[in-house]
mmCIF file of C-alpha atoms and ligand atoms in Angstrom:
data_model
loop_
_atom_site.group_PDB
_atom_site.id
_atom_site.type_symbol
_atom_site.label_atom_id
_atom_site.label_comp_id
_atom_site.label_asym_id
_atom_site.label_seq_id
_atom_site.Cartn_x
_atom_site.Cartn_y
_atom_site.Cartn_z
ATOM 1 C CA MET A 1413 0.000 0.000 0.000
ATOM 2 C CA PHE A 1414 1.053 3.601 -0.560
ATOM 3 C CA ARG A 1415 -0.478 6.401 1.477
ATOM 4 C CA PRO A 1416 -0.282 9.743 -0.369
ATOM 5 C CA ALA A 1417 2.108 12.164 1.330
ATOM 6 C CA GLY A 1418 -0.496 14.920 1.137
ATOM 7 C CA TYR A 1419 1.999 17.777 0.872
ATOM 8 C CA SER A 1420 0.534 21.155 -0.120
ATOM 9 C CA VAL A 1421 2.030 23.591 -2.623
ATOM 10 C CA VAL A 1422 3.335 25.530 0.385
ATOM 11 C CA ASP A 1423 5.102 22.396 1.705
ATOM 12 C CA TYR A 1424 6.716 21.759 -1.691
ATOM 13 C CA GLY A 1425 7.724 25.436 -1.802
ATOM 14 C CA HIS A 1426 9.462 25.064 1.574
ATOM 15 C CA MET A 1427 11.374 22.090 0.169
ATOM 16 C CA ILE A 1428 12.614 24.230 -2.746
ATOM 17 C CA GLU A 1429 13.825 26.896 -0.302
ATOM 18 C CA CYS A 1430 15.309 24.400 2.141
ATOM 19 C CA GLU A 1431 19.056 25.100 2.251
ATOM 20 C CA PRO A 1432 21.600 23.645 2.254
ATOM 21 C CA ARG A 1433 19.472 20.645 1.160
ATOM 22 C CA MET A 1434 18.587 22.004 -2.304
ATOM 23 C CA GLY A 1435 22.057 23.347 -3.034
ATOM 24 C CA ILE A 1436 23.735 20.062 -2.072
ATOM 25 C CA TYR A 1437 21.287 18.010 -4.170
ATOM 26 C CA ALA A 1438 21.844 20.382 -7.113
ATOM 27 C CA GLU A 1439 25.628 20.062 -6.801
ATOM 28 C CA ALA A 1440 25.387 16.268 -6.593
ATOM 29 C CA MET A 1441 23.176 16.183 -9.690
ATOM 30 C CA ARG A 1442 25.492 18.494 -11.617
ATOM 31 C CA ALA A 1443 28.417 16.178 -10.804
ATOM 32 C CA ALA A 1444 26.572 12.929 -11.614
ATOM 33 C CA ILE A 1445 24.791 13.951 -14.817
ATOM 34 C CA THR A 1446 26.685 13.387 -18.043
ATOM 35 C CA PRO A 1447 25.490 14.917 -21.339
ATOM 36 C CA GLY A 1448 22.504 13.022 -22.742
ATOM 37 C CA CYS A 1449 22.141 10.598 -19.821
ATOM 38 C CA THR A 1450 18.825 9.320 -18.428
ATOM 39 C CA VAL A 1451 17.692 10.543 -15.004
ATOM 40 C CA ILE A 1452 14.762 9.461 -12.823
ATOM 41 C CA ASP A 1453 13.347 12.014 -10.388
ATOM 42 C CA LEU A 1454 11.706 9.627 -7.919
ATOM 43 C CA GLY A 1455 9.111 11.283 -5.720
ATOM 44 C CA ALA A 1456 9.279 14.384 -7.885
ATOM 45 C CA GLY A 1457 6.579 16.549 -6.262
ATOM 46 C CA PHE A 1458 6.391 19.442 -8.748
ATOM 47 C CA GLY A 1459 9.523 18.049 -10.445
ATOM 48 C CA VAL A 1460 12.118 20.641 -9.533
ATOM 49 C CA PHE A 1461 14.891 17.998 -9.521
ATOM 50 C CA ALA A 1462 13.683 16.916 -12.995
ATOM 51 C CA LEU A 1463 14.014 20.498 -14.293
ATOM 52 C CA LEU A 1464 17.478 20.810 -12.753
ATOM 53 C CA ALA A 1465 18.504 17.512 -14.362
ATOM 54 C CA CYS A 1466 17.557 18.956 -17.780
ATOM 55 C CA LYS A 1467 19.463 22.142 -16.975
ATOM 56 C CA TYR A 1468 22.554 20.062 -16.192
ATOM 57 C CA GLY A 1469 22.414 18.235 -19.530
ATOM 58 C CA ALA A 1470 20.298 15.098 -19.072
ATOM 59 C CA GLY A 1471 18.935 13.750 -22.358
ATOM 60 C CA HIS A 1472 15.796 12.177 -20.869
ATOM 61 C CA VAL A 1473 14.246 12.703 -17.452
ATOM 62 C CA ILE A 1474 11.440 10.557 -16.046
ATOM 63 C CA ALA A 1475 9.600 12.241 -13.183
ATOM 64 C CA ILE A 1476 7.647 9.762 -11.046
ATOM 65 C CA GLU A 1477 5.124 11.019 -8.510
ATOM 66 C CA PRO A 1478 1.582 9.949 -7.542
ATOM 67 C CA ASP A 1479 0.623 13.376 -6.164
ATOM 68 C CA PRO A 1480 -1.378 15.727 -8.469
ATOM 69 C CA SER A 1481 1.435 18.305 -8.097
ATOM 70 C CA ILE A 1482 3.253 16.429 -10.880
ATOM 71 C CA GLU A 1483 0.582 17.608 -13.355
ATOM 72 C CA GLN A 1484 2.218 21.052 -13.153
ATOM 73 C CA LEU A 1485 5.599 19.765 -14.298
ATOM 74 C CA MET A 1486 4.914 19.880 -18.055
ATOM 75 C CA PRO A 1487 3.806 23.547 -18.003
ATOM 76 C CA MET A 1488 6.955 24.300 -15.998
ATOM 77 C CA ALA A 1489 9.065 22.231 -18.399
ATOM 78 C CA LYS A 1490 7.623 24.238 -21.311
ATOM 79 C CA ALA A 1491 8.370 27.505 -19.519
ATOM 80 C CA ASN A 1492 11.997 26.397 -19.187
ATOM 81 C CA GLY A 1493 12.397 24.886 -22.671
ATOM 82 C CA PHE A 1494 12.739 21.289 -21.395
ATOM 83 C CA ALA A 1495 9.369 19.809 -22.446
ATOM 84 C CA ASP A 1496 10.857 17.499 -25.107
ATOM 85 C CA ARG A 1497 13.145 15.837 -22.560
ATOM 86 C CA ILE A 1498 10.730 15.104 -19.697
ATOM 87 C CA THR A 1499 8.335 12.183 -19.278
ATOM 88 C CA VAL A 1500 5.834 12.361 -16.431
ATOM 89 C CA VAL A 1501 4.711 9.156 -14.702
ATOM 90 C CA ARG A 1502 1.864 9.834 -12.296
ATOM 91 C CA ASP A 1503 2.194 6.740 -10.146
ATOM 92 C CA ILE A 1504 4.421 5.224 -7.495
ATOM 93 C CA SER A 1505 7.820 4.033 -8.634
ATOM 94 C CA THR A 1506 7.185 0.408 -7.682
ATOM 95 C CA ASN A 1507 4.383 0.266 -10.296
ATOM 96 C CA TYR A 1508 6.624 1.674 -13.024
ATOM 97 C CA THR A 1509 8.628 -0.491 -15.433
ATOM 98 C CA PRO A 1510 11.174 1.480 -17.428
ATOM 99 C CA GLU A 1511 11.967 1.013 -21.117
ATOM 100 C CA THR A 1512 15.561 2.004 -20.412
ATOM 101 C CA LYS A 1513 17.186 2.059 -17.004
ATOM 102 C CA ALA A 1514 18.412 5.348 -15.562
ATOM 103 C CA ASP A 1515 22.016 6.459 -15.203
ATOM 104 C CA VAL A 1516 21.053 8.624 -12.215
ATOM 105 C CA ILE A 1517 18.154 8.351 -9.759
ATOM 106 C CA VAL A 1518 17.552 11.349 -7.514
ATOM 107 C CA SER A 1519 15.072 11.327 -4.635
ATOM 108 C CA ASP A 1520 14.344 12.675 -1.177
ATOM 109 C CA CYS A 1521 11.599 10.610 0.459
ATOM 110 C CA ARG A 1522 12.753 11.107 4.065
ATOM 111 C CA GLY A 1523 10.617 12.211 6.975
ATOM 112 C CA SER A 1524 12.199 13.657 10.107
ATOM 113 C CA ILE A 1525 14.626 10.739 9.800
ATOM 114 C CA SER A 1526 15.580 8.495 6.887
ATOM 115 C CA LEU A 1527 13.393 5.614 8.095
ATOM 116 C CA TYR A 1528 10.062 6.982 6.978
ATOM 117 C CA GLN A 1529 7.148 5.061 5.501
ATOM 118 C CA HIS A 1530 8.319 2.946 2.512
ATOM 119 C CA HIS A 1531 11.505 4.931 1.827
ATOM 120 C CA VAL A 1532 13.899 1.978 2.187
ATOM 121 C CA ALA A 1533 11.793 -0.437 0.106
ATOM 122 C CA THR A 1534 11.243 2.255 -2.540
ATOM 123 C CA LEU A 1535 14.967 2.852 -2.980
ATOM 124 C CA ALA A 1536 15.815 -0.870 -2.834
ATOM 125 C CA ASP A 1537 13.276 -1.470 -5.622
ATOM 126 C CA ALA A 1538 14.560 1.510 -7.630
ATOM 127 C CA ARG A 1539 18.137 0.235 -7.276
ATOM 128 C CA ALA A 1540 17.174 -3.231 -8.470
ATOM 129 C CA ARG A 1541 14.768 -2.387 -11.325
ATOM 130 C CA LEU A 1542 15.198 1.223 -12.418
ATOM 131 C CA LEU A 1543 18.936 1.918 -12.140
ATOM 132 C CA ALA A 1544 21.414 0.909 -14.866
ATOM 133 C CA PRO A 1545 24.438 -1.125 -13.729
ATOM 134 C CA GLY A 1546 27.044 1.305 -12.400
ATOM 135 C CA GLY A 1547 24.418 4.069 -12.162
ATOM 136 C CA THR A 1548 24.310 6.682 -9.400
ATOM 137 C CA LEU A 1549 21.797 6.829 -6.591
ATOM 138 C CA LEU A 1550 21.341 10.243 -4.950
ATOM 139 C CA PRO A 1551 21.234 10.163 -1.899
ATOM 140 C CA MET A 1552 24.108 7.794 -1.212
ATOM 141 C CA ARG A 1553 24.086 7.315 2.562
ATOM 142 C CA ASP A 1554 22.554 8.666 5.806
ATOM 143 C CA THR A 1555 23.889 8.218 9.345
ATOM 144 C CA LEU A 1556 21.324 8.249 12.152
ATOM 145 C CA ARG A 1557 22.403 9.763 15.482
ATOM 146 C CA ILE A 1558 20.788 9.950 18.901
ATOM 147 C CA ALA A 1559 21.331 12.005 22.082
ATOM 148 C CA LEU A 1560 19.627 12.798 25.401
ATOM 149 C CA ALA A 1561 17.671 16.037 25.189
ATOM 150 C CA GLN A 1562 15.813 18.565 27.278
ATOM 151 C CA TRP A 1563 12.690 19.997 25.651
ATOM 152 C CA VAL A 1564 11.003 22.015 28.352
ATOM 153 C CA SER A 1565 8.356 23.604 26.108
ATOM 154 C CA ASN A 1566 7.243 20.138 24.959
ATOM 155 C CA ARG A 1567 6.989 19.007 28.584
ATOM 156 C CA ARG A 1568 4.647 21.970 29.162
ATOM 157 C CA SER A 1569 2.565 21.682 26.016
ATOM 158 C CA THR A 1570 2.403 17.913 25.467
ATOM 159 C CA ILE A 1571 2.833 16.229 28.850
ATOM 160 C CA ARG A 1572 1.617 18.716 31.476
ATOM 161 C CA PRO A 1573 -2.039 19.002 30.338
ATOM 162 C CA TRP A 1574 -2.564 15.360 31.344
ATOM 163 C CA LEU A 1575 -0.903 15.685 34.750
ATOM 164 C CA THR A 1576 -2.188 18.984 36.069
ATOM 165 C CA ASN A 1577 -4.893 21.515 35.195
ATOM 166 C CA ASN A 1578 -6.686 24.485 36.684
ATOM 167 C CA PHE A 1579 -9.948 22.607 37.211
ATOM 168 C CA GLY A 1580 -8.926 19.848 39.612
ATOM 169 C CA LEU A 1581 -9.730 17.159 37.041
ATOM 170 C CA ASP A 1582 -7.867 13.858 36.892
ATOM 171 C CA LEU A 1583 -6.873 13.516 33.224
ATOM 172 C CA SER A 1584 -3.978 11.134 33.847
ATOM 173 C CA VAL A 1585 -5.476 8.495 31.527
ATOM 174 C CA GLY A 1586 -4.253 10.692 28.653
ATOM 175 C CA TYR A 1587 -0.644 10.744 29.904
ATOM 176 C CA ARG A 1588 0.462 7.400 28.462
ATOM 177 C CA PHE A 1589 -0.731 8.398 24.994
ATOM 178 C CA ALA A 1590 1.099 11.736 25.129
ATOM 179 C CA VAL A 1591 4.382 10.394 26.494
ATOM 180 C CA ASN A 1592 4.568 7.677 23.830
ATOM 181 C CA GLU A 1593 3.904 9.895 20.855
ATOM 182 C CA GLU A 1594 6.629 10.534 18.281
ATOM 183 C CA ARG A 1595 7.143 14.300 17.929
ATOM 184 C CA LYS A 1596 8.818 16.503 15.362
ATOM 185 C CA ALA A 1597 11.365 18.823 16.995
ATOM 186 C CA TYR A 1598 13.714 21.669 16.158
ATOM 187 C CA LEU A 1599 16.146 21.544 19.097
ATOM 188 C CA ARG A 1600 19.423 23.427 19.533
ATOM 189 C CA PRO A 1601 22.840 22.256 20.767
ATOM 190 C CA GLU A 1602 22.155 23.705 24.256
ATOM 191 C CA ASP A 1603 19.120 21.379 24.535
ATOM 192 C CA LEU A 1604 21.312 18.268 24.316
ATOM 193 C CA MET A 1605 22.400 16.599 27.564
ATOM 194 C CA SER A 1606 24.812 14.036 26.102
ATOM 195 C CA ALA A 1607 27.137 13.588 23.188
ATOM 196 C CA ALA A 1608 25.515 11.926 20.184
ATOM 197 C CA ALA A 1609 25.858 8.199 19.554
ATOM 198 C CA GLU A 1610 25.623 6.588 16.140
ATOM 199 C CA LEU A 1611 22.459 4.528 15.725
ATOM 200 C CA ALA A 1612 22.828 3.210 12.195
ATOM 201 C CA VAL A 1613 24.329 3.842 8.798
ATOM 202 C CA ILE A 1614 21.729 3.645 6.056
ATOM 203 C CA ASP A 1615 23.546 2.978 2.819
ATOM 204 C CA PHE A 1616 20.970 3.427 0.077
ATOM 205 C CA ARG A 1617 23.246 1.586 -2.363
ATOM 206 C CA THR A 1618 22.854 -1.684 -0.437
ATOM 207 C CA ILE A 1619 20.078 -1.500 2.189
ATOM 208 C CA THR A 1620 17.170 -3.954 1.950
ATOM 209 C CA ASP A 1621 15.844 -4.257 5.539
ATOM 210 C CA PRO A 1622 13.620 -1.280 6.468
ATOM 211 C CA ASN A 1623 13.701 -2.114 10.196
ATOM 212 C CA LEU A 1624 16.092 -0.839 12.861
ATOM 213 C CA ASP A 1625 17.265 -2.486 16.074
ATOM 214 C CA ALA A 1626 20.105 -0.603 17.766
ATOM 215 C CA THR A 1627 21.386 -0.327 21.329
ATOM 216 C CA VAL A 1628 23.418 2.652 22.558
ATOM 217 C CA GLU A 1629 24.637 4.082 25.860
ATOM 218 C CA LEU A 1630 24.324 7.835 26.353
ATOM 219 C CA VAL A 1631 26.286 9.582 29.124
ATOM 220 C CA ALA A 1632 24.805 12.722 30.711
ATOM 221 C CA GLU A 1633 27.246 15.616 30.430
ATOM 222 C CA ARG A 1634 25.256 17.703 32.900
ATOM 223 C CA GLY A 1635 22.599 17.145 35.538
ATOM 224 C CA GLY A 1636 18.882 17.830 35.127
ATOM 225 C CA ALA A 1637 15.642 16.276 33.970
ATOM 226 C CA VAL A 1638 15.984 14.500 30.642
ATOM 227 C CA ASP A 1639 12.835 14.915 28.576
ATOM 228 C CA GLY A 1640 13.664 12.445 25.866
ATOM 229 C CA LEU A 1641 15.724 11.119 22.999
ATOM 230 C CA LEU A 1642 16.502 13.246 19.973
ATOM 231 C CA ILE A 1643 17.267 11.491 16.685
ATOM 232 C CA TRP A 1644 18.551 13.100 13.496
ATOM 233 C CA PHE A 1645 20.504 12.208 10.360
ATOM 234 C CA ASP A 1646 23.654 13.293 8.586
ATOM 235 C CA ALA A 1647 23.066 12.956 4.849
ATOM 236 C CA GLU A 1648 25.722 12.207 2.240
ATOM 237 C CA ILE A 1649 24.004 12.865 -1.066
ATOM 238 C CA ALA A 1650 27.220 11.975 -2.907
ATOM 239 C CA GLU A 1651 30.871 11.665 -1.873
ATOM 240 C CA GLY A 1652 31.805 14.914 -0.044
ATOM 241 C CA LEU A 1653 28.350 16.516 -0.500
ATOM 242 C CA THR A 1654 26.691 16.482 2.911
ATOM 243 C CA TYR A 1655 24.158 18.196 5.127
ATOM 244 C CA SER A 1656 22.534 17.404 8.460
ATOM 245 C CA ASN A 1657 19.442 18.162 10.507
ATOM 246 C CA ALA A 1658 21.484 18.011 13.747
ATOM 247 C CA PRO A 1659 20.906 20.679 16.396
ATOM 248 C CA GLY A 1660 23.055 23.668 15.491
ATOM 249 C CA GLU A 1661 22.796 23.104 11.751
ATOM 250 C CA PRO A 1662 20.455 25.306 9.647
ATOM 251 C CA GLU A 1663 16.832 24.284 10.269
ATOM 252 C CA LEU A 1664 15.634 21.979 7.497
ATOM 253 C CA VAL A 1665 12.138 20.939 6.413
ATOM 254 C CA TYR A 1666 12.553 17.538 8.073
ATOM 255 C CA GLY A 1667 12.877 18.713 11.700
ATOM 256 C CA GLN A 1668 14.241 16.044 14.079
ATOM 257 C CA MET A 1669 12.516 13.069 15.719
ATOM 258 C CA PHE A 1670 11.820 13.262 19.463
ATOM 259 C CA LEU A 1671 10.764 10.387 21.740
ATOM 260 C CA ALA A 1672 9.857 11.394 25.306
ATOM 261 C CA LEU A 1673 11.116 9.498 28.369
ATOM 262 C CA ASP A 1674 8.418 8.532 30.862
ATOM 263 C CA ASN A 1675 8.547 10.810 33.930
ATOM 264 C CA ALA A 1676 11.539 12.771 32.542
ATOM 265 C CA PRO A 1677 14.075 11.180 34.965
ATOM 266 C CA ARG A 1678 16.541 13.465 36.785
ATOM 267 C CA LEU A 1679 20.135 12.692 35.897
ATOM 268 C CA ALA A 1680 23.407 13.622 37.543
ATOM 269 C CA ALA A 1681 26.397 14.388 35.341
ATOM 270 C CA GLY A 1682 28.055 11.050 34.503
ATOM 271 C CA ASP A 1683 24.818 9.029 34.736
ATOM 272 C CA ARG A 1684 24.226 6.792 31.762
ATOM 273 C CA VAL A 1685 21.091 5.880 29.891
ATOM 274 C CA THR A 1686 21.090 2.634 27.951
ATOM 275 C CA VAL A 1687 18.634 2.690 25.063
ATOM 276 C CA ARG A 1688 17.461 -0.043 22.739
ATOM 277 C CA LEU A 1689 15.587 1.579 19.887
ATOM 278 C CA ARG A 1690 13.585 -0.492 17.460
ATOM 279 C CA GLY A 1691 11.754 0.733 14.390
ATOM 280 C CA ILE A 1692 9.486 -1.765 12.694
ATOM 281 C CA LEU A 1693 7.650 -0.836 9.528
ATOM 282 C CA GLN A 1694 4.024 -1.878 9.989
ATOM 283 C CA GLY A 1695 1.720 -1.084 7.111
ATOM 284 C CA ASP A 1696 2.628 2.415 5.955
ATOM 285 C CA ASP A 1697 4.282 3.627 9.155
ATOM 286 C CA TYR A 1698 7.031 2.803 11.607
ATOM 287 C CA LEU A 1699 6.214 1.517 15.042
ATOM 288 C CA TRP A 1700 8.942 2.844 17.358
ATOM 289 C CA THR A 1701 9.834 1.070 20.603
ATOM 290 C CA TRP A 1702 12.416 2.455 23.011
ATOM 291 C CA ASP A 1703 13.540 0.382 26.022
ATOM 292 C CA TRP A 1704 15.688 2.385 28.402
ATOM 293 C CA GLN A 1705 17.275 2.375 31.825
ATOM 294 C CA VAL A 1706 19.206 4.919 33.875
ATOM 295 C CA LEU A 1707 22.467 3.739 35.461
ATOM 296 C CA ASP A 1708 24.782 5.734 37.694
ATOM 297 C CA ALA A 1709 28.374 6.426 36.686
ATOM 298 C CA ALA A 1710 29.441 3.091 38.259
ATOM 299 C CA GLY A 1711 26.863 1.177 36.192
ATOM 300 C CA THR A 1712 24.341 0.523 38.988
ATOM 301 C CA PRO A 1713 20.692 0.802 37.852
ATOM 302 C CA ARG A 1714 19.020 3.921 39.232
ATOM 303 C CA GLY A 1715 15.469 2.866 38.497
ATOM 304 C CA PRO A 1716 13.458 0.289 36.621
ATOM 305 C CA SER A 1717 13.939 -0.663 33.028
ATOM 306 C CA VAL A 1718 11.212 1.108 31.034
ATOM 307 C CA ARG A 1719 9.608 0.073 27.735
ATOM 308 C CA GLN A 1720 7.889 2.711 25.642
ATOM 309 C CA SER A 1721 6.345 2.490 22.228
ATOM 310 C CA THR A 1722 4.449 4.616 19.754
ATOM 311 C CA PHE A 1723 1.965 1.717 19.833
ATOM 312 C CA LEU A 1724 0.899 3.063 23.259
ATOM 313 C CA SER A 1725 0.105 6.447 21.719
ATOM 314 C CA HIS A 1726 -2.545 4.996 19.437
ATOM 315 C CA MET A 1727 -6.156 4.854 20.558
ATOM 316 C CA PHE A 1728 -7.754 1.639 19.397
ATOM 317 C CA SER A 1729 -11.455 1.183 19.921
ATOM 318 C CA PRO A 1730 -12.383 -2.329 21.083
ATOM 319 C CA LYS A 1731 -14.868 -2.440 18.150
ATOM 320 C CA ALA A 1732 -12.149 -1.640 15.584
ATOM 321 C CA LEU A 1733 -9.833 -4.259 17.095
ATOM 322 C CA ALA A 1734 -12.575 -6.891 16.966
ATOM 323 C CA ARG A 1735 -13.245 -5.993 13.327
ATOM 324 C CA ALA A 1736 -9.554 -6.570 12.484
ATOM 325 C CA SER A 1737 -9.538 -10.039 14.068
ATOM 326 C CA ASP A 1738 -9.198 -12.953 11.628
ATOM 327 C CA LEU A 1739 -12.089 -14.615 13.505
ATOM 328 C CA ASN A 1740 -14.422 -11.789 12.554
ATOM 329 C CA THR A 1741 -17.066 -12.468 9.892
ATOM 330 C CA PRO A 1742 -17.617 -9.051 8.296
ATOM 331 C CA ALA A 1743 -21.205 -8.097 7.484
ATOM 332 C CA LEU A 1744 -22.334 -5.872 4.630
ATOM 333 C CA ASN A 1745 -23.542 -2.462 5.783
ATOM 334 C CA SER A 1746 -25.497 -0.008 3.649
ATOM 335 C CA GLN A 1747 -22.394 1.913 2.490
ATOM 336 C CA MET A 1748 -20.751 -1.339 1.398
ATOM 337 C CA MET A 1749 -23.882 -2.341 -0.524
ATOM 338 C CA ILE A 1750 -23.878 0.960 -2.411
ATOM 339 C CA ASP A 1751 -20.175 0.600 -3.233
ATOM 340 C CA ARG A 1752 -20.655 -3.036 -4.269
ATOM 341 C CA ASP A 1753 -23.415 -1.977 -6.681
ATOM 342 C CA CYS A 1754 -21.352 0.970 -7.911
ATOM 343 C CA LEU A 1755 -18.338 -1.207 -8.767
ATOM 344 C CA ALA A 1756 -20.536 -3.851 -10.419
ATOM 345 C CA LEU A 1757 -22.095 -1.142 -12.623
ATOM 346 C CA VAL A 1758 -18.601 0.020 -13.593
ATOM 347 C CA GLY A 1759 -17.917 -3.576 -14.596
ATOM 348 C CA ASP A 1760 -21.034 -3.436 -16.840
ATOM 349 C CA GLY A 1761 -19.489 -0.494 -18.714
ATOM 350 C CA ARG A 1762 -22.088 2.120 -17.665
ATOM 351 C CA THR A 1763 -21.557 5.895 -17.787
ATOM 352 C CA LEU A 1764 -21.305 7.769 -14.502
ATOM 353 C CA ASP A 1765 -24.775 9.224 -15.148
ATOM 354 C CA GLU A 1766 -26.278 5.728 -15.612
ATOM 355 C CA ILE A 1767 -24.470 4.442 -12.530
ATOM 356 C CA ALA A 1768 -25.828 7.330 -10.459
ATOM 357 C CA ARG A 1769 -29.412 6.768 -11.731
ATOM 358 C CA THR A 1770 -29.313 3.060 -10.874
ATOM 359 C CA LEU A 1771 -27.743 3.700 -7.470
ATOM 360 C CA GLN A 1772 -30.422 6.275 -6.658
ATOM 361 C CA GLU A 1773 -33.192 3.838 -7.667
ATOM 362 C CA ARG A 1774 -31.759 1.067 -5.496
ATOM 363 C CA HIS A 1775 -30.748 3.155 -2.452
ATOM 364 C CA PRO A 1776 -33.161 6.130 -2.324
ATOM 365 C CA GLU A 1777 -32.939 6.380 1.488
ATOM 366 C CA HIS A 1778 -29.164 7.054 1.306
ATOM 367 C CA LEU A 1779 -29.044 8.775 -2.100
ATOM 368 C CA PRO A 1780 -32.169 10.951 -2.210
ATOM 369 C CA THR A 1781 -31.094 13.024 -5.248
ATOM 370 C CA HIS A 1782 -29.311 12.348 -8.538
ATOM 371 C CA GLN A 1783 -26.561 14.748 -7.428
ATOM 372 C CA ALA A 1784 -26.046 12.812 -4.173
ATOM 373 C CA ALA A 1785 -25.751 9.588 -6.185
ATOM 374 C CA LEU A 1786 -23.289 11.194 -8.638
ATOM 375 C CA ASP A 1787 -21.175 12.520 -5.746
ATOM 376 C CA HIS A 1788 -21.182 9.127 -4.063
ATOM 377 C CA ALA A 1789 -20.171 7.293 -7.239
ATOM 378 C CA ALA A 1790 -17.376 9.791 -7.977
ATOM 379 C CA LEU A 1791 -16.074 9.458 -4.414
ATOM 380 C CA CYS A 1792 -16.204 5.671 -4.563
ATOM 381 C CA LEU A 1793 -14.354 5.524 -7.902
ATOM 382 C CA GLY A 1794 -11.858 8.177 -6.781
ATOM 383 C CA ARG A 1795 -10.473 5.608 -4.342
ATOM 384 C CA TYR A 1796 -9.326 3.491 -7.267
ATOM 385 C CA ASN A 1797 -8.533 6.026 -9.993
ATOM 386 C CA ARG A 1798 -5.566 8.413 -10.017
ATOM 387 C CA GLY A 1799 -5.028 11.250 -12.410
HETATM 388 C C1 SAM B 718 9.637 15.051 0.443
HETATM 389 S S1 SAM B 718 8.840 15.034 -1.113
HETATM 390 C C2 SAM B 718 10.159 15.476 -2.194
HETATM 391 C C3 SAM B 718 9.768 16.376 -3.342
HETATM 392 C C4 SAM B 718 10.965 16.814 -4.197
HETATM 393 N N1 SAM B 718 11.600 15.701 -4.855
HETATM 394 C C5 SAM B 718 11.986 17.504 -3.325
HETATM 395 O O1 SAM B 718 12.930 16.856 -2.874
HETATM 396 O O2 SAM B 718 11.834 18.697 -3.078
HETATM 397 C C6 SAM B 718 8.740 13.299 -1.375
HETATM 398 C C7 SAM B 718 7.791 12.943 -2.506
HETATM 399 O O3 SAM B 718 7.997 11.574 -2.817
HETATM 400 C C8 SAM B 718 6.752 11.025 -3.212
HETATM 401 N N2 SAM B 718 6.923 9.558 -3.101
HETATM 402 C C9 SAM B 718 7.124 8.822 -1.982
HETATM 403 N N3 SAM B 718 7.271 7.527 -2.321
HETATM 404 C C10 SAM B 718 7.159 7.448 -3.674
HETATM 405 C C11 SAM B 718 7.237 6.389 -4.631
HETATM 406 N N4 SAM B 718 7.440 5.128 -4.251
HETATM 407 N N5 SAM B 718 7.095 6.695 -5.933
HETATM 408 C C12 SAM B 718 6.896 7.958 -6.337
HETATM 409 N N6 SAM B 718 6.807 9.003 -5.488
HETATM 410 C C13 SAM B 718 6.958 8.748 -4.178
HETATM 411 C C14 SAM B 718 5.755 11.665 -2.272
HETATM 412 O O4 SAM B 718 4.434 11.659 -2.821
HETATM 413 C C15 SAM B 718 6.321 13.082 -2.159
HETATM 414 O O5 SAM B 718 5.726 13.950 -3.088
#
């Protein structure tokens, strides 16, 4: 499955302005592109990398993107004199089979860290099926890093509402959801309480496993309450062309990933926190689990071992869980019946108008007007049709 990213034009605009990210990508493309070569812009958005590839001499550029933003690429290509060199593929890359493989594939499908949705599988597939032997993959490699962090404003805005309020209400049931939620952060060097440890090197030229399981020990460099773990990446787009979303570096669109520690334990300088961080891709998203324990400088535990997980931040209704059970026998409800009829009518080769008329006849209580039936049919079919 692929869940659309849902970026707006403003989001894509921020990506274009995001420096040094754009400048480094542009430099890497300029170095990798040889006159007349074939380039794939994977996850093109509006296709700015595709336009740059043409500018740097590519002979053919294939821009792949499921989002409607890609429909604006051809007008932009015309405006820049590149229309004859660009092919637009409005789909996800894993559905695309190329006629010729690319000499260069350029993409940036990260979230706040490199392990984001199907990024790893997407690039592993692109490497295997879309890239010519000896071709260049941009980005080349990311290194994930982690450190202890203080984030006092998050403690106030995210955690405190569930622990204390002006009305004397006990809202503590909400605490476990809040403290297990993954947050996007923009922290500074002074917010860090330990040196960074390396979590993983993600080499896009070889990686196949999207999951992470890493254990690190972080040593507090100063005393105080530690709010959580901050995770970021150092990107190497090509040899010698790097940028990072580490604290202290220019703020980038990605932000950093923050995982809170239950009860924000107080540390003394020299205390250590052992952390086992696991990221397991489940469906379209990562489930993050962080097991941690505070030890004093001599290695003696200073509290229990704690297990946290983004799983605990999700609210599952007992009804929804029962529905997902393999023992459940699903029953048709009225919405399903309308959709079943709608899809069957599509199979009969009817026009949308005919489909709507038949649906209205069969389900007048739910589709009282022709317009309501038309809207319903369009919505139902929109789930299956792109473009
Ligand atoms: C962060 S945006 C990058 C846009 C632009 N390339 C840039 O770097 O400014 C990532 C884009 O990748 C697209 N994407 C993610 N996975 C994809 C896939 N497998 N095939 C095609 N597009 C994909 C998303 O829809 C999103 O528009």
